[in-house]
Amino acid sequence: MTDWLAVDWGTSHLRVWAMTQSGTVQTRRGNDAGMGTLSRDGFEPALLDLAGDLLGTGKTPVIVCGMAGSRQGWAEAKYVAAPCTPPGIDRATHVPTREPRLSVHILPGVKQTNPADVMRGEETQIAGFLALNPKFDGVICLPGTHTKWVHISAGEIVSFRTFMTGEMFALLSQQSVLRHTASGDGWDATAFADAISTAMSNTSDLAARLFSIRAEGLLNNLHADQARTRLSGLLIGAELAAARPYWLGQHVALIGDDKLCKAYADALGAQGLPVERTDAERMTLEGLKAAYAALRETTQ
Amino acid sequence: MTDWLAVDWGTSHLRVWAMTQSGTVQTRRGNDAGMGTLSRDGFEPALLDLAGDLLGTGKTPVIVCGMAGSRQGWAEAKYVAAPCTPPGIDRATHVPTREPRLSVHILPGVKQTNPADVMRGEETQIAGFLALNPKFDGVICLPGTHTKWVHISAGEIVSFRTFMTGEMFALLSQQSVLRHTASGDGWDATAFADAISTAMSNTSDLAARLFSIRAEGLLNNLHADQARTRLSGLLIGAELAAARPYWLGQHVALIGDDKLCKAYADALGAQGLPVERTDAERMTLEGLKAAYAALRETTQ
């Protein structure tokens, strides 16, 4: 029997886990009904479409994290200001629904004033990581479209910084002139290490080094895999150089896509920094479970 | 009467000028039949479509610069290696045509081995600039999709470097998450100067500063014009920092779009550097005219 639904609702995807009270996953489902494809009225039907058959006759709590809580989402769950603990159920927005069996709570994101920055979704993964590692003190890096570096101390998000590295890689590799050259889908570990080292040693001429990839394709028949890997390495290397104050001498944990985390782990490893890798989906789910546990406490 | 055709054939546009022997423009035409839209067989029909009615009964020389000479173009006009004078008619590729009244010559681009770099089209603008300023010694900057910085000495292209600044601005402002924030079309001179200064003083965290534009839009209602101008300033500032070895203490001439050249002139002016602005289309035409004059000499 489904006691509650855990929901990760991002810009481009919707993921639902049917959960028991004790935290066992009964079913996992997902589709591409992301926030970006929905108007405000579309969220409840989209959720019922994917998971309506999992509801019983009584009221089912639904705990949601991610972009569904943005201003353009289902209902705004206003950012909590860092420094703060990852916001839990007490800061969630309760959303009225037409379907009486739903009781929807959307967890808020976290904002930072100076430098201006925001996260939405990552705070729940951080909550999950801290639920499993309550004494963690160090830095969590969440590689992705908008990679986050987050300084954690005494259970709090102290400060963070977002880099558009992943989105720049996607745009440059798929839509810029580099798409002709960086069209491979393989990975060249040596090219990556070289590019990381180049980018970290001098961060100033990124835009020129990027064009050199195209020129080397034209003049030296640079292999498509090498080109794509170099593009990735130049962008990640520039990020690591800028994020040095975050990771230098720190205990670093990575949360994100496996392949991407491997690339970050390799790059940081080459700097002599051991990192801890985690299961990103598990962190999301642990964060949602922590929120559900707190909800049960307040309603019992 | 049309004595010859001057043709600037880029990736996205085709421009033709009907010329007299003495260099007077009789007609100017253009359309969007750029190299990117054509297969090899499509170039001759596209040229005749736009300018076929301008041909007389005899053979008409056609001097072409730009991407029509690339490997994917009408016929490959192989790069000449820098250091070199801007390649003229003696390095052009003669293209056979079905239409007997055409005699087509495509001017080559210029390549550089280390760092790998290429240009195609800009070399003809440089030739035009040098035809008008034969004693110029200094640096020519050609802002655009792929901005070029070119060191000129004794009439030669000594070295050059290409920055993907313009293409990154287009992708980030129109297709990234920043499109929601940087949607203005106005210009904020103060925001631009601030962003240039920020980017030039520390070039390392560009990808984070870019995301801050989005965050300031969400948290501080950053105005769309300011956001767009800041994006431009951060990218151009990072380029100017990297190109400093090119422009520092040099005589700099700008060739390119008026608005964009104004932005570069403002940014370099704030660094205490006076720059010379030119008419880009005139430089192209002067370069093509110089090639035609050389053609007449060789055939007389």
Short mmCIF file of N, CA, C and O in Angstrom, two decimals, chain A residues 71-72 79 111-113 115-118 146 148 161-165 167-168 171-172 175-179 203-212 214-221 238-239 241-242, chain B residues 71-72 79 111-113 115-118 146 148 161-165 167-168 171-172 175-179 203-212 214-221 238-239 241-242:
data_model
loop_
_atom_site.label_atom_id
_atom_site.label_comp_id
_atom_site.label_asym_id
_atom_site.label_seq_id
_atom_site.Cartn_x
_atom_site.Cartn_y
_atom_site.Cartn_z
N ARG A 71 8.39 30.34 -9.27
CA ARG A 71 7.31 31.30 -9.53
C ARG A 71 6.49 30.88 -10.73
O ARG A 71 5.30 31.15 -10.80
N GLN A 72 7.13 30.21 -11.71
CA GLN A 72 6.40 29.75 -12.89
C GLN A 72 5.88 28.32 -12.72
O GLN A 72 5.42 27.70 -13.67
N TYR A 79 12.14 31.05 -1.65
CA TYR A 79 13.49 30.72 -1.25
C TYR A 79 13.72 31.04 0.23
O TYR A 79 13.29 32.08 0.71
N LYS A 111 18.25 30.72 -1.32
CA LYS A 111 18.84 31.86 -2.02
C LYS A 111 20.02 32.41 -1.24
O LYS A 111 20.16 32.15 -0.04
N GLN A 112 20.84 33.18 -1.93
CA GLN A 112 21.98 33.84 -1.30
C GLN A 112 22.01 35.26 -1.86
O GLN A 112 21.81 35.46 -3.06
N THR A 113 22.27 36.23 -0.99
CA THR A 113 22.18 37.62 -1.44
C THR A 113 23.43 38.09 -2.18
O THR A 113 23.35 38.71 -3.24
N PRO A 115 27.40 36.82 -3.35
CA PRO A 115 26.84 37.11 -4.67
C PRO A 115 25.47 36.46 -4.83
O PRO A 115 25.23 35.39 -4.27
N ALA A 116 24.61 37.13 -5.62
CA ALA A 116 23.25 36.63 -5.82
C ALA A 116 23.30 35.23 -6.40
O ALA A 116 24.01 34.97 -7.36
N ASP A 117 22.55 34.32 -5.78
CA ASP A 117 22.54 32.94 -6.27
C ASP A 117 21.29 32.24 -5.76
O ASP A 117 20.68 32.68 -4.78
N VAL A 118 20.90 31.19 -6.45
CA VAL A 118 19.72 30.42 -6.06
C VAL A 118 19.94 28.94 -6.34
O VAL A 118 20.72 28.57 -7.22
N HIS A 146 23.54 23.40 -14.17
CA HIS A 146 24.03 24.53 -13.38
C HIS A 146 24.71 23.96 -12.13
O HIS A 146 24.07 23.73 -11.11
N LYS A 148 26.56 23.34 -8.77
CA LYS A 148 26.60 24.06 -7.49
C LYS A 148 27.80 23.61 -6.67
O LYS A 148 28.07 22.39 -6.59
N ARG A 161 27.82 28.64 -4.72
CA ARG A 161 28.07 29.34 -5.97
C ARG A 161 27.68 28.43 -7.12
O ARG A 161 28.02 27.25 -7.12
N THR A 162 26.98 28.98 -8.09
CA THR A 162 26.51 28.22 -9.24
C THR A 162 27.30 28.58 -10.49
O THR A 162 27.51 29.76 -10.76
N PHE A 163 27.70 27.58 -11.25
CA PHE A 163 28.43 27.77 -12.50
C PHE A 163 27.59 27.20 -13.65
O PHE A 163 27.10 26.08 -13.56
N MET A 164 27.49 27.97 -14.74
CA MET A 164 26.67 27.52 -15.88
C MET A 164 27.41 26.54 -16.78
O MET A 164 27.08 26.41 -17.97
N THR A 165 28.37 25.84 -16.25
CA THR A 165 29.25 24.98 -17.03
C THR A 165 28.50 23.96 -17.90
O THR A 165 28.78 23.82 -19.09
N GLU A 167 25.35 23.89 -18.93
CA GLU A 167 24.54 24.49 -19.99
C GLU A 167 25.44 25.03 -21.11
O GLU A 167 25.12 24.90 -22.29
N MET A 168 26.58 25.62 -20.74
CA MET A 168 27.51 26.11 -21.77
C MET A 168 28.02 24.94 -22.61
O MET A 168 28.14 25.04 -23.84
N LEU A 171 25.21 23.91 -25.05
CA LEU A 171 25.02 24.88 -26.14
C LEU A 171 26.20 24.85 -27.11
O LEU A 171 26.02 24.83 -28.33
N LEU A 172 27.41 24.86 -26.57
CA LEU A 172 28.59 24.91 -27.44
C LEU A 172 28.76 23.63 -28.24
O LEU A 172 29.11 23.67 -29.42
N GLN A 175 25.16 23.45 -30.54
CA GLN A 175 24.58 24.53 -31.35
C GLN A 175 25.59 25.55 -31.86
O GLN A 175 25.23 26.39 -32.67
N SER A 176 26.82 25.53 -31.40
CA SER A 176 27.80 26.49 -31.90
C SER A 176 28.56 25.90 -33.08
O SER A 176 28.34 24.75 -33.47
N VAL A 177 29.50 26.67 -33.62
CA VAL A 177 30.34 26.18 -34.72
C VAL A 177 31.12 24.93 -34.29
O VAL A 177 31.53 24.14 -35.14
N LEU A 178 31.28 24.73 -32.98
CA LEU A 178 32.02 23.57 -32.50
C LEU A 178 31.27 22.26 -32.72
O LEU A 178 31.85 21.18 -32.62
N ARG A 179 29.97 22.34 -33.04
CA ARG A 179 29.22 21.10 -33.26
C ARG A 179 29.78 20.30 -34.44
O ARG A 179 29.67 19.09 -34.48
N THR A 203 43.19 31.00 -16.80
CA THR A 203 41.75 30.98 -17.02
C THR A 203 41.29 32.08 -17.98
O THR A 203 40.12 32.18 -18.27
N SER A 204 42.21 32.89 -18.48
CA SER A 204 41.72 34.11 -19.13
C SER A 204 41.23 33.91 -20.56
O SER A 204 40.31 34.59 -20.97
N ASP A 205 41.81 33.01 -21.32
CA ASP A 205 41.43 33.02 -22.74
C ASP A 205 40.57 31.84 -23.16
O ASP A 205 40.75 31.27 -24.23
N LEU A 206 39.57 31.55 -22.34
CA LEU A 206 38.65 30.46 -22.63
C LEU A 206 38.02 30.58 -24.02
O LEU A 206 38.04 29.62 -24.80
N ALA A 207 37.50 31.78 -24.35
CA ALA A 207 36.77 31.93 -25.62
C ALA A 207 37.68 31.71 -26.82
O ALA A 207 37.22 31.30 -27.89
N ALA A 208 38.98 31.98 -26.66
CA ALA A 208 39.93 31.73 -27.75
C ALA A 208 40.28 30.25 -27.82
O ALA A 208 40.37 29.66 -28.89
N ARG A 209 40.46 29.62 -26.64
CA ARG A 209 40.77 28.18 -26.65
C ARG A 209 39.62 27.38 -27.23
O ARG A 209 39.83 26.36 -27.87
N LEU A 210 38.40 27.83 -26.99
CA LEU A 210 37.25 27.14 -27.57
C LEU A 210 37.32 27.19 -29.09
O LEU A 210 37.15 26.16 -29.76
N PHE A 211 37.62 28.36 -29.66
CA PHE A 211 37.68 28.44 -31.13
C PHE A 211 38.83 27.60 -31.68
O PHE A 211 38.73 27.05 -32.78
N SER A 212 39.89 27.47 -30.89
CA SER A 212 41.01 26.63 -31.33
C SER A 212 40.59 25.18 -31.58
O SER A 212 41.18 24.49 -32.41
N ARG A 214 37.84 24.28 -32.96
CA ARG A 214 37.34 24.30 -34.34
C ARG A 214 38.51 24.34 -35.33
O ARG A 214 38.55 23.59 -36.31
N ALA A 215 39.47 25.23 -35.03
CA ALA A 215 40.61 25.40 -35.95
C ALA A 215 41.42 24.10 -36.03
O ALA A 215 41.85 23.69 -37.11
N GLU A 216 41.60 23.42 -34.91
CA GLU A 216 42.35 22.16 -34.94
C GLU A 216 41.58 21.07 -35.67
O GLU A 216 42.18 20.15 -36.25
N GLY A 217 40.27 21.16 -35.65
CA GLY A 217 39.47 20.24 -36.45
C GLY A 217 39.71 20.46 -37.94
O GLY A 217 39.89 19.53 -38.71
N LEU A 218 39.76 21.74 -38.33
CA LEU A 218 39.95 22.07 -39.75
C LEU A 218 41.38 21.79 -40.21
O LEU A 218 41.61 21.28 -41.30
N LEU A 219 42.35 22.17 -39.36
CA LEU A 219 43.75 22.13 -39.81
C LEU A 219 44.44 20.82 -39.49
O LEU A 219 45.29 20.36 -40.24
N ASN A 220 44.12 20.22 -38.33
CA ASN A 220 44.86 19.04 -37.88
C ASN A 220 43.99 17.80 -37.74
O ASN A 220 44.39 16.83 -37.10
N ASN A 221 42.78 17.84 -38.28
CA ASN A 221 41.87 16.70 -38.17
C ASN A 221 41.70 16.20 -36.75
O ASN A 221 41.67 14.99 -36.50
N ALA A 238 38.03 25.58 -16.10
CA ALA A 238 37.80 26.99 -15.75
C ALA A 238 36.96 27.08 -14.48
O ALA A 238 37.20 27.92 -13.60
N GLU A 239 35.98 26.19 -14.37
CA GLU A 239 35.14 26.17 -13.16
C GLU A 239 35.96 25.80 -11.93
O GLU A 239 35.86 26.44 -10.88
N ALA A 241 39.11 26.14 -11.40
CA ALA A 241 40.01 27.24 -11.04
C ALA A 241 39.26 28.29 -10.22
O ALA A 241 39.74 28.78 -9.21
N ALA A 242 38.04 28.62 -10.68
CA ALA A 242 37.26 29.64 -9.98
C ALA A 242 36.72 29.14 -8.65
O ALA A 242 36.54 29.90 -7.70
N ARG B 71 35.81 24.33 -47.26
CA ARG B 71 35.73 22.96 -47.77
C ARG B 71 34.29 22.57 -48.09
O ARG B 71 34.04 21.79 -48.99
N GLN B 72 33.34 23.13 -47.34
CA GLN B 72 31.92 22.84 -47.57
C GLN B 72 31.29 23.85 -48.53
O GLN B 72 30.08 23.87 -48.69
N TYR B 79 43.63 27.65 -47.20
CA TYR B 79 44.20 28.68 -46.33
C TYR B 79 45.67 28.94 -46.67
O TYR B 79 46.44 28.00 -46.94
N LYS B 111 45.45 30.79 -42.25
CA LYS B 111 45.52 29.88 -41.10
C LYS B 111 46.76 30.19 -40.28
O LYS B 111 47.71 30.83 -40.75
N GLN B 112 46.74 29.71 -39.05
CA GLN B 112 47.89 29.84 -38.15
C GLN B 112 48.07 28.50 -37.46
O GLN B 112 47.08 27.87 -37.07
N THR B 113 49.30 28.05 -37.32
CA THR B 113 49.52 26.72 -36.79
C THR B 113 49.46 26.67 -35.26
O THR B 113 48.83 25.79 -34.69
N PRO B 115 48.98 29.18 -31.74
CA PRO B 115 47.83 28.29 -31.58
C PRO B 115 47.03 28.18 -32.87
O PRO B 115 46.96 29.13 -33.64
N ALA B 116 46.42 26.99 -33.06
CA ALA B 116 45.65 26.74 -34.27
C ALA B 116 44.55 27.77 -34.41
O ALA B 116 43.80 28.02 -33.46
N ASP B 117 44.45 28.38 -35.57
CA ASP B 117 43.41 29.39 -35.78
C ASP B 117 43.18 29.57 -37.28
O ASP B 117 44.05 29.21 -38.09
N VAL B 118 42.03 30.09 -37.64
CA VAL B 118 41.70 30.31 -39.04
C VAL B 118 40.85 31.58 -39.18
O VAL B 118 40.16 31.97 -38.25
N HIS B 146 32.72 35.53 -34.38
CA HIS B 146 34.03 35.02 -33.96
C HIS B 146 35.02 36.18 -34.09
O HIS B 146 35.61 36.39 -35.15
N LYS B 148 38.10 38.55 -34.19
CA LYS B 148 39.52 38.33 -34.48
C LYS B 148 40.35 39.49 -33.96
O LYS B 148 39.96 40.65 -34.13
N ARG B 161 44.26 35.86 -33.27
CA ARG B 161 43.59 34.99 -32.31
C ARG B 161 42.08 35.24 -32.41
O ARG B 161 41.65 36.40 -32.47
N THR B 162 41.33 34.17 -32.42
CA THR B 162 39.87 34.26 -32.55
C THR B 162 39.19 33.94 -31.23
O THR B 162 39.55 32.96 -30.58
N PHE B 163 38.22 34.75 -30.85
CA PHE B 163 37.44 34.53 -29.63
C PHE B 163 35.97 34.30 -30.01
O PHE B 163 35.43 35.04 -30.82
N MET B 164 35.35 33.29 -29.40
CA MET B 164 33.97 32.96 -29.73
C MET B 164 32.96 33.86 -29.01
O MET B 164 31.80 33.46 -28.80
N THR B 165 33.37 35.03 -28.64
CA THR B 165 32.56 35.91 -27.80
C THR B 165 31.17 36.18 -28.37
O THR B 165 30.17 36.08 -27.66
N GLU B 167 29.38 34.54 -30.62
CA GLU B 167 28.52 33.35 -30.66
C GLU B 167 28.07 32.96 -29.25
O GLU B 167 26.93 32.56 -29.05
N MET B 168 28.96 33.08 -28.26
CA MET B 168 28.57 32.78 -26.88
C MET B 168 27.48 33.75 -26.42
O MET B 168 26.51 33.34 -25.77
N LEU B 171 24.16 32.63 -28.06
CA LEU B 171 23.61 31.40 -27.47
C LEU B 171 23.10 31.66 -26.05
O LEU B 171 22.01 31.23 -25.68
N LEU B 172 23.90 32.37 -25.25
CA LEU B 172 23.52 32.58 -23.85
C LEU B 172 22.30 33.50 -23.74
O LEU B 172 21.42 33.27 -22.92
N GLN B 175 19.27 31.35 -25.85
CA GLN B 175 18.92 29.94 -25.67
C GLN B 175 19.21 29.38 -24.29
O GLN B 175 18.81 28.26 -23.99
N SER B 176 19.93 30.09 -23.44
CA SER B 176 20.21 29.55 -22.12
C SER B 176 19.16 30.04 -21.13
O SER B 176 18.25 30.78 -21.48
N VAL B 177 19.29 29.66 -19.87
CA VAL B 177 18.38 30.11 -18.82
C VAL B 177 18.40 31.65 -18.71
O VAL B 177 17.45 32.25 -18.23
N LEU B 178 19.47 32.27 -19.20
CA LEU B 178 19.56 33.73 -19.13
C LEU B 178 18.57 34.43 -20.07
O LEU B 178 18.34 35.63 -19.94
N ARG B 179 17.99 33.70 -21.02
CA ARG B 179 17.04 34.34 -21.94
C ARG B 179 15.84 34.92 -21.19
O ARG B 179 15.22 35.88 -21.63
N THR B 203 39.31 37.18 -14.26
CA THR B 203 38.72 36.48 -15.39
C THR B 203 38.27 35.06 -15.04
O THR B 203 37.75 34.37 -15.90
N SER B 204 38.49 34.65 -13.79
CA SER B 204 38.34 33.21 -13.55
C SER B 204 36.90 32.74 -13.41
O SER B 204 36.60 31.62 -13.80
N ASP B 205 36.01 33.53 -12.85
CA ASP B 205 34.71 32.92 -12.55
C ASP B 205 33.58 33.38 -13.46
O ASP B 205 32.46 33.62 -13.01
N LEU B 206 33.88 33.43 -14.75
CA LEU B 206 32.88 33.85 -15.74
C LEU B 206 31.58 33.05 -15.63
O LEU B 206 30.49 33.63 -15.57
N ALA B 207 31.68 31.72 -15.57
CA ALA B 207 30.47 30.88 -15.59
C ALA B 207 29.60 31.11 -14.36
O ALA B 207 28.39 30.93 -14.40
N ALA B 208 30.23 31.52 -13.25
CA ALA B 208 29.45 31.83 -12.05
C ALA B 208 28.82 33.22 -12.16
O ALA B 208 27.68 33.43 -11.77
N ARG B 209 29.58 34.17 -12.70
CA ARG B 209 29.02 35.52 -12.86
C ARG B 209 27.85 35.50 -13.82
O ARG B 209 26.90 36.26 -13.68
N LEU B 210 27.92 34.64 -14.83
CA LEU B 210 26.80 34.54 -15.76
C LEU B 210 25.55 34.07 -15.03
O LEU B 210 24.47 34.65 -15.19
N PHE B 211 25.68 33.04 -14.19
CA PHE B 211 24.49 32.57 -13.47
C PHE B 211 23.97 33.63 -12.51
O PHE B 211 22.76 33.71 -12.26
N SER B 212 24.86 34.46 -11.98
CA SER B 212 24.42 35.53 -11.09
C SER B 212 23.44 36.49 -11.77
O SER B 212 22.59 37.09 -11.12
N ARG B 214 21.10 35.61 -13.79
CA ARG B 214 19.80 34.96 -13.60
C ARG B 214 19.30 35.15 -12.16
O ARG B 214 18.15 35.50 -11.93
N ALA B 215 20.21 34.92 -11.20
CA ALA B 215 19.82 35.02 -9.79
C ALA B 215 19.39 36.44 -9.45
O ALA B 215 18.41 36.65 -8.72
N GLU B 216 20.09 37.44 -9.99
CA GLU B 216 19.71 38.82 -9.70
C GLU B 216 18.38 39.17 -10.37
O GLU B 216 17.65 40.03 -9.88
N GLY B 217 18.08 38.52 -11.47
CA GLY B 217 16.76 38.69 -12.07
C GLY B 217 15.67 38.16 -11.15
O GLY B 217 14.64 38.80 -10.94
N LEU B 218 15.92 36.99 -10.56
CA LEU B 218 14.92 36.37 -9.68
C LEU B 218 14.81 37.11 -8.35
O LEU B 218 13.72 37.30 -7.83
N LEU B 219 15.95 37.49 -7.79
CA LEU B 219 15.95 38.02 -6.41
C LEU B 219 15.83 39.53 -6.35
O LEU B 219 15.22 40.07 -5.44
N ASN B 220 16.44 40.22 -7.31
CA ASN B 220 16.51 41.69 -7.23
C ASN B 220 15.84 42.38 -8.41
O ASN B 220 16.03 43.58 -8.61
N ASN B 221 15.05 41.64 -9.19
CA ASN B 221 14.38 42.22 -10.36
C ASN B 221 15.33 43.00 -11.26
O ASN B 221 15.00 44.08 -11.75
N ALA B 238 36.06 39.62 -20.57
CA ALA B 238 36.92 38.44 -20.49
C ALA B 238 37.81 38.36 -21.73
O ALA B 238 39.00 38.02 -21.65
N GLU B 239 37.24 38.70 -22.88
CA GLU B 239 38.03 38.69 -24.12
C GLU B 239 39.13 39.75 -24.08
O GLU B 239 40.29 39.46 -24.43
N ALA B 241 40.59 41.04 -21.54
CA ALA B 241 41.64 40.63 -20.60
C ALA B 241 42.59 39.63 -21.28
O ALA B 241 43.82 39.73 -21.16
N ALA B 242 42.02 38.69 -22.01
CA ALA B 242 42.86 37.67 -22.67
C ALA B 242 43.62 38.26 -23.87
O ALA B 242 44.71 37.80 -24.19
#
